[in-house]
Coordinates of C-alpha atoms and ligand atoms in Angstrom, one line a residue:
X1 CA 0.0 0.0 0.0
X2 CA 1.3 3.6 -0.7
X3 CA 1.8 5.6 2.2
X4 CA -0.4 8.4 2.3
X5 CA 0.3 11.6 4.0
X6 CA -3.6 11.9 5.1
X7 CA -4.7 8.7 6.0
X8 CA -1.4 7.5 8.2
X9 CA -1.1 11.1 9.5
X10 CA 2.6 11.5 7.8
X11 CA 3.7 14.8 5.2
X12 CA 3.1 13.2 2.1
X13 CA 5.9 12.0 0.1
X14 CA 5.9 13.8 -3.1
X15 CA 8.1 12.5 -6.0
X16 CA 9.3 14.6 -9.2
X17 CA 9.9 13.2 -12.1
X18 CA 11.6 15.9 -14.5
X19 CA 12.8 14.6 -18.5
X20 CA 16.0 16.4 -19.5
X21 CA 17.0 19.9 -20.4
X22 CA 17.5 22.9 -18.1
X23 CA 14.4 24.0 -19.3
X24 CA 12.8 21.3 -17.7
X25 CA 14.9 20.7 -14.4
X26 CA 15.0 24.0 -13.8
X27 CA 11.5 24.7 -12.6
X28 CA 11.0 21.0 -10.9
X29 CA 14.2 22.1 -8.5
X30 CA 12.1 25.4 -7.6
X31 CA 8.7 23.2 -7.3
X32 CA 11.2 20.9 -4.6
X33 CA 12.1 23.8 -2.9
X34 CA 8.8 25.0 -2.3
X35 CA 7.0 22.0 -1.4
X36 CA 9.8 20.9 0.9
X37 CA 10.5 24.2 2.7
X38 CA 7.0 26.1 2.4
X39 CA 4.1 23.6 2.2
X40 CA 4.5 20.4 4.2
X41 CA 6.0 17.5 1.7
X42 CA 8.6 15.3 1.5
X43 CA 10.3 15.6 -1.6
X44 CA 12.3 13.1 -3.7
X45 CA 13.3 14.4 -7.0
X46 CA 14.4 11.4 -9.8
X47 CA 17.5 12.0 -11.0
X48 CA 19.5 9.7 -14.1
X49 CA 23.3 9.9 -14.5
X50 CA 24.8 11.1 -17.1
X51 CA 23.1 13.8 -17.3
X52 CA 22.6 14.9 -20.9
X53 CA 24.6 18.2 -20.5
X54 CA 27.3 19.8 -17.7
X55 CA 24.4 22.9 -17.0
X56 CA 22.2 20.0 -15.8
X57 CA 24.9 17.8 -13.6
X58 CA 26.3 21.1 -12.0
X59 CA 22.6 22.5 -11.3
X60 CA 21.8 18.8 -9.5
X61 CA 25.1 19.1 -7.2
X62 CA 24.3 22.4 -6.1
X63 CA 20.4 22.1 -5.6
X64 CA 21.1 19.1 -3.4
X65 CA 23.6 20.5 -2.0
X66 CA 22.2 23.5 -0.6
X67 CA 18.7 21.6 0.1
X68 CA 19.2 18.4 1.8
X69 CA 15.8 18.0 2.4
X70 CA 15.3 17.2 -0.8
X71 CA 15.7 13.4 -1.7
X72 CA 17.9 11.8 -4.5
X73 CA 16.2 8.8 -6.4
X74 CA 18.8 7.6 -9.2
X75 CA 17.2 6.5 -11.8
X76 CA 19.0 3.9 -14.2
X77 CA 17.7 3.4 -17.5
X78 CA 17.3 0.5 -20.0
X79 CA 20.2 0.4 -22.3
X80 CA 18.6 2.4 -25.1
X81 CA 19.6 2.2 -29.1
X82 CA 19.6 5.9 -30.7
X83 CA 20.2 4.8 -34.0
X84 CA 16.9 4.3 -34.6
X85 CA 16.9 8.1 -34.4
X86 CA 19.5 9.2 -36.6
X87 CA 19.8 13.0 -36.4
X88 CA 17.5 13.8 -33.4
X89 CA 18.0 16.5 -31.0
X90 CA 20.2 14.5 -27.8
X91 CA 17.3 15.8 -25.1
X92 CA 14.6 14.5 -27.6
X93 CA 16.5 11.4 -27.4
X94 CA 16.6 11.2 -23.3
X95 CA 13.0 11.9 -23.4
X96 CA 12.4 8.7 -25.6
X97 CA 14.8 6.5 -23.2
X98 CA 13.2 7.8 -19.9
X99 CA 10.0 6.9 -21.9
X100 CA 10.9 3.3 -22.6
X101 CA 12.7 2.8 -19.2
X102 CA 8.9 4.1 -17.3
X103 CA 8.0 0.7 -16.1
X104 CA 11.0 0.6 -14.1
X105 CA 10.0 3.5 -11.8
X106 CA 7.3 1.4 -10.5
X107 CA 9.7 -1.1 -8.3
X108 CA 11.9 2.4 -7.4
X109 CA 8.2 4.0 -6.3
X110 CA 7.6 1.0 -3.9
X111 CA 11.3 1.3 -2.7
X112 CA 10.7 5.1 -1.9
X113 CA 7.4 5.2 0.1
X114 CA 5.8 7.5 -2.8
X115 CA 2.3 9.2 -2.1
X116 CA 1.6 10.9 -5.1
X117 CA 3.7 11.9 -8.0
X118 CA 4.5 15.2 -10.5
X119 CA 5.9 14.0 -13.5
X120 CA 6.7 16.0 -16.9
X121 CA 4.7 16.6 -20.4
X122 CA 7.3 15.0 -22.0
X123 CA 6.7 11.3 -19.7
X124 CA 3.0 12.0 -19.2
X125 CA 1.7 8.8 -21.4
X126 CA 4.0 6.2 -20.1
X127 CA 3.9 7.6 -16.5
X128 CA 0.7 7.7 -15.8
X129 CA 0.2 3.9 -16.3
X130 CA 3.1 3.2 -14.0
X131 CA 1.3 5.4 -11.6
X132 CA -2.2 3.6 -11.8
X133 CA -0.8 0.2 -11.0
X134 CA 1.0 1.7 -7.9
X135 CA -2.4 3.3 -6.8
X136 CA -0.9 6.8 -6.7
X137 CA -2.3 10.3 -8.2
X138 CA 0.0 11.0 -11.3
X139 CA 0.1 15.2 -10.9
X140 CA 1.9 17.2 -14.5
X141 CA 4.1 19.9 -13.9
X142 CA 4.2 21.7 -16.9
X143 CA 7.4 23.5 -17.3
X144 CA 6.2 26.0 -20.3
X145 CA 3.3 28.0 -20.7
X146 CA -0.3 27.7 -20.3
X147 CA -1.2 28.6 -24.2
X148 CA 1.8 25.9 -24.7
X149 CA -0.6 23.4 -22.1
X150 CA -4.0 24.6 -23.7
X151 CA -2.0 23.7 -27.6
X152 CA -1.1 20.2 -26.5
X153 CA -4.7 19.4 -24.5
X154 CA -6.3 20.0 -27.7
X155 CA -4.1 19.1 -30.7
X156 CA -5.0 15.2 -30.5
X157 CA -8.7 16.9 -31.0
X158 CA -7.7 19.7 -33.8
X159 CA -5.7 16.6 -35.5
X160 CA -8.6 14.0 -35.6
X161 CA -11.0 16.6 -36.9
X162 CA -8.7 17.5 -39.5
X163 CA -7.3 14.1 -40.6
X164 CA -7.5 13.4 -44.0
X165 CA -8.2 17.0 -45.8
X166 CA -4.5 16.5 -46.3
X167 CA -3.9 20.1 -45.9
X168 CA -1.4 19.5 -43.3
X169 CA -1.8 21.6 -40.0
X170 CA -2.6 24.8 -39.8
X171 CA -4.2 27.8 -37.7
X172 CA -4.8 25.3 -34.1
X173 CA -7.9 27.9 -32.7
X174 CA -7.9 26.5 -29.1
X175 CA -11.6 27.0 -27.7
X176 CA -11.6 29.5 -25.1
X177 CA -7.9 30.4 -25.2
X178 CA -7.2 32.1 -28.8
X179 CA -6.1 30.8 -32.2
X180 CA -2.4 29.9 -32.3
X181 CA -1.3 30.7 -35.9
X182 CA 0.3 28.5 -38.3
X183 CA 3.7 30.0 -38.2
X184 CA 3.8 29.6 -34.7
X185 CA 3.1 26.0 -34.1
X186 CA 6.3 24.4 -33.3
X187 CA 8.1 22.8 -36.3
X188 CA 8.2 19.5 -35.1
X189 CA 4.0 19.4 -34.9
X190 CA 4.0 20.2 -39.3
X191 CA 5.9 16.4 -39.6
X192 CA 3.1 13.9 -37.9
X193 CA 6.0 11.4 -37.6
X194 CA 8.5 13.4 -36.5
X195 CA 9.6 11.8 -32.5
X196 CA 8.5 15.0 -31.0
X197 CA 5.3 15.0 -32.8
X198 CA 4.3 11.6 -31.8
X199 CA 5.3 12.5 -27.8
X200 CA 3.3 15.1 -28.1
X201 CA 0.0 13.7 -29.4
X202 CA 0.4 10.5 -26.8
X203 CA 0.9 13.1 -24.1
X204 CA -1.8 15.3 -24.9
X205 CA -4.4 12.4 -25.0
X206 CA -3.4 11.4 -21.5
X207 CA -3.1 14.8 -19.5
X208 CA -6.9 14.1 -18.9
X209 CA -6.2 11.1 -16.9
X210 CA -3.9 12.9 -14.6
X211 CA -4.8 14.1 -11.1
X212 CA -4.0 17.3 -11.5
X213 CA -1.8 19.8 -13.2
X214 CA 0.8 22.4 -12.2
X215 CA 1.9 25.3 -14.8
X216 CA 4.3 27.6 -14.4
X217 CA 2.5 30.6 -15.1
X218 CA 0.1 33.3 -13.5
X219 CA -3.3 34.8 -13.9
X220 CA -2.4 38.0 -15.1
X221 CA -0.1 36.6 -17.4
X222 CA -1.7 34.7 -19.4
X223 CA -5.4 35.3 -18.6
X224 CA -7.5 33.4 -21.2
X225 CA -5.6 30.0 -21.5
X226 CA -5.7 29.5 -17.4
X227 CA -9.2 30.2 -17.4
X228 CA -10.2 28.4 -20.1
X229 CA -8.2 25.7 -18.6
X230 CA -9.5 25.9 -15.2
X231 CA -12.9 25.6 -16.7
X232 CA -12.6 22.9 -18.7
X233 CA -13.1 24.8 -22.3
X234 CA -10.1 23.6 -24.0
X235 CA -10.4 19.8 -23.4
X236 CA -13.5 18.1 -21.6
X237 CA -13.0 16.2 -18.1
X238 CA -9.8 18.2 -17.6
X239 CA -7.7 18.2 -14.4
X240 CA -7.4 20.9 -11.6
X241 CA -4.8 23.2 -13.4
X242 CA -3.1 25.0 -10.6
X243 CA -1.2 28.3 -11.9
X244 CA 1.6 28.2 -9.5
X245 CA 3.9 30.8 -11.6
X246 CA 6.4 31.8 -11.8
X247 CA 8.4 29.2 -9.2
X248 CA 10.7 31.1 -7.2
X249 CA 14.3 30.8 -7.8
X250 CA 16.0 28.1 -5.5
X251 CA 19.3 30.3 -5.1
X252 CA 21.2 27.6 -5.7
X253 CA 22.9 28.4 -9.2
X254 CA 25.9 27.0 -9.7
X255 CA 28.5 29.4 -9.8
X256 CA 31.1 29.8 -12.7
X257 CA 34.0 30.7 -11.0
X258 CA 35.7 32.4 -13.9
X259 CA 33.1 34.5 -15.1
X260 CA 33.2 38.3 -14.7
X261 CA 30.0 39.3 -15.8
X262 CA 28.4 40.9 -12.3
X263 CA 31.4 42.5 -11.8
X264 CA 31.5 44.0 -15.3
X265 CA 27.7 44.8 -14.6
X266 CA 28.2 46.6 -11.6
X267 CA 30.6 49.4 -13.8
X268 CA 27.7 49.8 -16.2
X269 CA 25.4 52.7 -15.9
X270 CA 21.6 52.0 -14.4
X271 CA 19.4 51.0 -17.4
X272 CA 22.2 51.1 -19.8
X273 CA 22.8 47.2 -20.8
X274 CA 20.8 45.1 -23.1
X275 CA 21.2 41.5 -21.9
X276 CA 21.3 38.5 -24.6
X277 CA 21.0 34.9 -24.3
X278 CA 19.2 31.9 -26.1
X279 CA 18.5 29.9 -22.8
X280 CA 20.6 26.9 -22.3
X281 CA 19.7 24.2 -25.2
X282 CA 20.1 25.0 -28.6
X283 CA 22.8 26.5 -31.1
X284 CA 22.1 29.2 -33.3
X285 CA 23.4 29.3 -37.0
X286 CA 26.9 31.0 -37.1
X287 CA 25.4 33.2 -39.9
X288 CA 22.6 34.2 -37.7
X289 CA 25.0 35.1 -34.7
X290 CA 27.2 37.4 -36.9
X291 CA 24.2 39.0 -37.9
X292 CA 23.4 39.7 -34.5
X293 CA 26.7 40.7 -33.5
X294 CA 27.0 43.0 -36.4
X295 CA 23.4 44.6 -34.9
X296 CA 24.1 44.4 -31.4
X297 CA 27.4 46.8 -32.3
X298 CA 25.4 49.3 -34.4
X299 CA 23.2 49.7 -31.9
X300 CA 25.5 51.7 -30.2
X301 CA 24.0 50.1 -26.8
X302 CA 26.1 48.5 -24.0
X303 CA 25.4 44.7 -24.4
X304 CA 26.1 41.2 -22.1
X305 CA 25.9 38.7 -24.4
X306 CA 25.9 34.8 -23.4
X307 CA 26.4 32.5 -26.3
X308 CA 26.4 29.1 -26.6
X309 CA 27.3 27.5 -30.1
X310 CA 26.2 23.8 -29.8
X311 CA 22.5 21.8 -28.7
X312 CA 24.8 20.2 -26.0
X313 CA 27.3 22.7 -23.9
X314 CA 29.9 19.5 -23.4
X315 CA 30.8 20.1 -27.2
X316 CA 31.3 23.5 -27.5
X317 CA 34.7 24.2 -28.2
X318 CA 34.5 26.9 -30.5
X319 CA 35.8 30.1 -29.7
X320 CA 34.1 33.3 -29.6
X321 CA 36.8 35.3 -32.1
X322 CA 35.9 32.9 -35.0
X323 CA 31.5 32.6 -34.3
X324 CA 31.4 36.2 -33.8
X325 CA 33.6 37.6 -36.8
X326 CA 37.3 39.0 -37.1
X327 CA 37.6 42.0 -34.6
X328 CA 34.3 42.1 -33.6
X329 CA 35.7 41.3 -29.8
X330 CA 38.3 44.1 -30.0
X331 CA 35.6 46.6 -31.7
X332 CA 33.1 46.3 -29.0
X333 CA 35.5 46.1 -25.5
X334 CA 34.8 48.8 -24.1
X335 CA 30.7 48.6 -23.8
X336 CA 29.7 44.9 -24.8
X337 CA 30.7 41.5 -22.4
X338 CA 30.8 38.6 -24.7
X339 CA 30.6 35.4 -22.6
X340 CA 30.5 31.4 -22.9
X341 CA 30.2 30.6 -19.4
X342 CA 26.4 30.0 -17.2
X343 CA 25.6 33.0 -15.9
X344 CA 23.0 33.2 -13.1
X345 CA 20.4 34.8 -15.3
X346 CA 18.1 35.5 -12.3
X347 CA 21.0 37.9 -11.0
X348 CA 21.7 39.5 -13.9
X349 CA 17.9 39.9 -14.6
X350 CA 17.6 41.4 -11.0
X351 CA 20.6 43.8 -11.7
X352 CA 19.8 47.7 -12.3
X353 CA 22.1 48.3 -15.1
X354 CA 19.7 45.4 -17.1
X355 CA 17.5 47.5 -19.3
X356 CA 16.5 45.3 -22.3
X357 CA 16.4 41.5 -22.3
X358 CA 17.0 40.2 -26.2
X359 CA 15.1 36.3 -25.6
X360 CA 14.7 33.5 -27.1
X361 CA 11.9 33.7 -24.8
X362 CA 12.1 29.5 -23.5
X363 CA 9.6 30.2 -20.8
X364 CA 11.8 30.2 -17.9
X365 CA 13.5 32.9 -19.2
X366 CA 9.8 34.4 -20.3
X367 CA 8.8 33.8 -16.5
X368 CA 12.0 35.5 -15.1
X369 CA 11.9 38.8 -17.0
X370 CA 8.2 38.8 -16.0
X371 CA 9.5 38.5 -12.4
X372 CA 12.4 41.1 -13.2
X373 CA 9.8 43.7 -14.9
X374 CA 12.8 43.9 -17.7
X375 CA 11.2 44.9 -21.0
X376 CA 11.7 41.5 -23.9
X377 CA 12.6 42.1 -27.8
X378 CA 11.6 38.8 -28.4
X379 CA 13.6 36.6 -31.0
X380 CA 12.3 33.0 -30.6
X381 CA 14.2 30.2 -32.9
X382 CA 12.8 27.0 -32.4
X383 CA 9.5 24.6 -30.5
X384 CA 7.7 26.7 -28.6
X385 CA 9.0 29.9 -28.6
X386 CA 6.8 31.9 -31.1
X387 CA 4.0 31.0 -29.0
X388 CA 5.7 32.0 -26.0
X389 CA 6.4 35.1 -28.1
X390 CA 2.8 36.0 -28.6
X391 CA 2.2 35.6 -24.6
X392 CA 5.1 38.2 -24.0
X393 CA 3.7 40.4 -26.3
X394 CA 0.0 40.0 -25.5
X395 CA 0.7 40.8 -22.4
X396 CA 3.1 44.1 -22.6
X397 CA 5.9 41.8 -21.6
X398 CA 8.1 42.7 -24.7
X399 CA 7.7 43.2 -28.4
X400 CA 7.7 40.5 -31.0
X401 CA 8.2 40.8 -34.7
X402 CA 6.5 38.0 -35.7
X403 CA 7.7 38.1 -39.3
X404 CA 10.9 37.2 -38.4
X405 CA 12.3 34.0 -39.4
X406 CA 12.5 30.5 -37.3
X407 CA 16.0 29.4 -37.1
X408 CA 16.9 27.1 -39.8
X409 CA 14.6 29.1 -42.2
X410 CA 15.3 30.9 -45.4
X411 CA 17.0 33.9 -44.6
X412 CA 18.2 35.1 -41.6
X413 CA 17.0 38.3 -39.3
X414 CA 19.8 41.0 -40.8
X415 CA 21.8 43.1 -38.2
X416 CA 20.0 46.6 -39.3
X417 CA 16.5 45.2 -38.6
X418 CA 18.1 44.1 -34.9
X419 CA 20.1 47.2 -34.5
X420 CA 16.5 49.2 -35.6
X421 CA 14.5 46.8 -32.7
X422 CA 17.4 47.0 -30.1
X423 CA 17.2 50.8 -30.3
X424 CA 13.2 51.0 -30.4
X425 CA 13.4 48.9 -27.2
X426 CA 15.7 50.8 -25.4
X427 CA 13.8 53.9 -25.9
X428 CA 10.4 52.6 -25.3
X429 CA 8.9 54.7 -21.8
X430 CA 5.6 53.0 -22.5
X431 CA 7.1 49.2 -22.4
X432 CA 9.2 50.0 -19.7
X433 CA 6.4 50.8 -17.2
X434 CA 4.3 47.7 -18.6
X435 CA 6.9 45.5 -17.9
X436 CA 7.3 47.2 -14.5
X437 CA 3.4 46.0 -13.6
X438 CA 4.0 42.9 -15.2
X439 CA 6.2 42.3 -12.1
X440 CA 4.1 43.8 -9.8
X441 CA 1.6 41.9 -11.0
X442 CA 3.9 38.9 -10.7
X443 CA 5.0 39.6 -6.8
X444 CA 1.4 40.1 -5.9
X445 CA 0.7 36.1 -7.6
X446 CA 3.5 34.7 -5.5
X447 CA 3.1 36.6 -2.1
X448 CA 0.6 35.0 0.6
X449 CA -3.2 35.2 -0.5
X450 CA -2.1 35.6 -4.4
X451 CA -3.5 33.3 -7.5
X452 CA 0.0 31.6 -7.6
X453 CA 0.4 31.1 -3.8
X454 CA -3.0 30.2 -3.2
X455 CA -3.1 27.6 -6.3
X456 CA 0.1 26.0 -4.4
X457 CA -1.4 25.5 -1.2
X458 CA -4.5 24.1 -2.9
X459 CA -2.1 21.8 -4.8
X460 CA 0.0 20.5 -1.3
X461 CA -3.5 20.0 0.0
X462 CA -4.7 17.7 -2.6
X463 CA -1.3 15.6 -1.8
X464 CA -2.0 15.3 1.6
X465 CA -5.2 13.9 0.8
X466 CA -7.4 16.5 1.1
X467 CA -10.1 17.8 -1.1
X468 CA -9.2 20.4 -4.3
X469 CA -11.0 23.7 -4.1
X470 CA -9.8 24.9 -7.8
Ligands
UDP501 N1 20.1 29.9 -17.8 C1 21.0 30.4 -16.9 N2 22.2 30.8 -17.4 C2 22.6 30.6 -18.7 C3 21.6 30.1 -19.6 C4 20.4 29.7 -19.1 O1 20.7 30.6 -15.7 O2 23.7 30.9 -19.0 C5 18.8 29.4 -17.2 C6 17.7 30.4 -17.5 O3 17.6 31.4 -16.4 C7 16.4 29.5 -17.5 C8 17.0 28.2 -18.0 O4 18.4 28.2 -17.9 O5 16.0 29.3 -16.1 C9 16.7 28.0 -19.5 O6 15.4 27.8 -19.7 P1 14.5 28.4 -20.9 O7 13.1 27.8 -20.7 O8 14.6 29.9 -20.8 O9 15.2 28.0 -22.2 P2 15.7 26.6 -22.8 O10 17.1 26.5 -22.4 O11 14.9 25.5 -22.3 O12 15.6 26.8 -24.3
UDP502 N1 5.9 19.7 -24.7 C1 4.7 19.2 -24.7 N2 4.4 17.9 -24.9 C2 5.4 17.0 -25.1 C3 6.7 17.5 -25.1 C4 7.0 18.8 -24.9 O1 3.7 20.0 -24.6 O2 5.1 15.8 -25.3 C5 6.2 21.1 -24.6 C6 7.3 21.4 -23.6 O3 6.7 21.9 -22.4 C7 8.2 22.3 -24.3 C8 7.5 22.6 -25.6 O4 6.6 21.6 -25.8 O5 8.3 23.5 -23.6 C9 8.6 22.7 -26.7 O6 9.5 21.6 -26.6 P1 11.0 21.8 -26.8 O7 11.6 20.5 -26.5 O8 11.2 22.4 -28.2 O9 11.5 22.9 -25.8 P2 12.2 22.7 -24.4 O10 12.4 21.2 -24.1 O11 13.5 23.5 -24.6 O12 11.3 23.3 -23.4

């Protein structure tokens, strides 16, 4: 029998089960924190070794570290043959082992005392299972944002009702949330056999047998799709959705001991520096990153630039003299910080010389600069960034030009069209002050008696057994 925190009048033992990517672990760390410090669980957070990338083995060793309360499962998988997938992106990959190795979580469940479990989109059809014949609720925690949730609750519907006009996919008009254009849908979602694209489907079909789901959003950011989630208009006999957003930082970031970069932002004037980075995951085209350096320089702004030139930092050797262009390092000393290291984004989002934040906008980084109030030029490259996009500039986050191209497309955004933007940005009064109540907005959520607090106390409830208000 599974122990539960209720009936045997124990804390419930929560266990997370994140896939791979920062992107991902990232936000289940914070939801550990919280649950294990603020609201009354035992946490045990699944863990399998290698991790895909260093950002992901250093972030482990210091969130454990600095939060012993939080429990270690190792998780080993089944040996795992990627051939099969020749070509496909390495965190795609160590979704579809974690996938196949699910029905060995059930003998590691018994072996940890689990009461209920939070597991990720990207396991949600194989978990779930595993879950049922243990007798525990199977919770979601989803790591992007609630249009992203509402887009994969109802594409299994949008596909069946559009299979076989052979017109491919196009405009997805989620009911009660808003219609996601074509040229946003993530790539992936255009191929229906691409390994993403099958995930995807299989875990959208499922979320409605799961006991509830977390989302790392709030109210005021994103007002239709959690309501029309909450009320059960995008898919019918939906879960609780709990908007819990955005999960505080765990101030546990591993720390890059050769990296100068608060030091460098401390000497910059308030407001002065645009800050640049892609997130943790993918690589940008070599052509598109001149062209952004080339922008970034006419601009004439001060600029902190992280780049990463590979999908997996442990094979990025390049250095940033030959990505970036002849000179362009010497050119640009005196007002631009060009780094490869991990920077502790939160920090440098937090730091008063930050005035613009040029984004892929992954959601984390979409939910930090909403937590920062610091104004996005949006400049999304791949999955589900465009729609991400739209959120940030639906809700006076940032701007978006949407006619700029995906990564990997025909043509790339030229340097006087980013110069042009960076420049707009900068001098934008209006969007500075939005993005300035978007924070507001985003303290009030998390602080005692808001949407986001409130939805997490309502979720720790349900996990000790109680009864689920939202
Ligand atoms: N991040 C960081 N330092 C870096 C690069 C990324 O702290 O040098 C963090 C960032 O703050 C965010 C996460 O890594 O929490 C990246 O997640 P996001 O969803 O923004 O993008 P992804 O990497 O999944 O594309
Ligand atoms: N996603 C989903 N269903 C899945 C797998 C992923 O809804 O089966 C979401 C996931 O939350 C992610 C988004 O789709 O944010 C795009 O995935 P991608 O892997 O491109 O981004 P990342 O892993 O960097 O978040």
């Amino acid at each position: 029998m599974p122990s539960s925190g209720d009936a045997a009048g124990r804390r419930p033992h929560v266990v997370l089960i994140p896939s791979a990517g920062m992107g991902h672990l990232v936000p289940f760390g914070r939801l550990a924190v919280a649950l294990s410090s603020g609201h009354g669980c035992d946490v045990s957070l699944v863990t399998v070794l290698p991790t895909v990338s260093t950002a992901e083995s250093k972030h482990l060793d210091a969130l454990f570290d600095a939060f012993p309360a939080v429990r270690r499962l190792d998780f080993e998988l089944a040996p795992f043959d990627a051939s099969e997938f020749p070509s496909a992106d390495p965190f795609f990959l160590r979704f579809e082992a974690m996938r196949r190795s699910a029905p060995l979580l059930g003998p590691l469940l018994t072996g940890a005392g689990a009461s209920a479990l939070a597991t990720d989109i990207a396991l949600t059809s194989v978990v779930i299972p595993v879950a049922k014949e243990q007798g525990l609720p199977c919770h979601i925690l989803f790591t992007a944002s609630a249009a992203m949730l509402s887009l994969c609750a109802y594409f299994p519907t949008y596909l069946d009702a559009n299979a076989g006009d052979g017109g491919g996919v196009g405009d997805v008009d989620i009911p009660g949330v808003y219609r996601i254009p074509k040229a946003s849908i993530p790539q992936a979602l255009h191929d229906p056999n691409h390994l993403f694209t099958r995930q995807f489907v299989a875990n959208g079909r499922s979320l409605t047998s799961a006991a509830g789901i977390l989302v790392n959003t709030f109210d005021a950011l994103e007002p239709e799709a959690v309501a029309a989630l909450q009320q059960g208009k995008v898919a019918s006999g939906f879960p609780p959705v709990f908007a819990v957003g955005s999960l505080l930082p765990a101030s546990n970031q591993a720390k890059d001991p050769q990296a100068n970069y608060m030091e460098w932002l401390d000497a910059q004037p308030a407001r002065s520096v645009v800050y640049v980075s892609f997130g943790s995951r993918k690589a940008i085209s070599g052509e598109q990153l001149r062209e952004l350096a080339a922008g970034l320089e006419t601009s004439g702004h001060r600029f902190l630039w992280v780049v990463k030139s590979t999908v997996v930092d442990r094979d990025d050797a390049a250095e940033l003299g030959e990505l970036l262009g002849e000179g362009f390092l010497e050119r640009v000393e005196k007002r631009g910080l060009v780094t490869k290291a991990w920077v502790d984004q939160e920090e440098v989002l937090k730091h008063e010389s930050v005035a613009l934040f040029v984004s892929h906008c992954g959601w984390n980084s979409v939910t930090e600069a909403a937590a920062s109030g610091v104004p996005v030029l949006a400049l999304p490259r791949f999955g589900d960034q465009r729609v991400n996009s739209g959120v940030v500039a639906r809700a006076g986050l940032g701007v978006w030009a949407d006619t700029w191209s995906w990564e990997g497309e025909a043509g790339v955004i030229g340097a006087e069209e980013i110069s042009e933007k960076v420049k707009a940005a900068m001098a934008d009064e209006a969007l500075r002050r939005k993005a300035a109540s978007v924070a507001k907005a985003a303290a009030k959520a998390v602080a005692g008696g808001g949407s986001s607090h409130r939805c997490l106390v309502e979720f720790a409830r349900l996990c000790q057994g109680g009864t689920c208000r939202t």
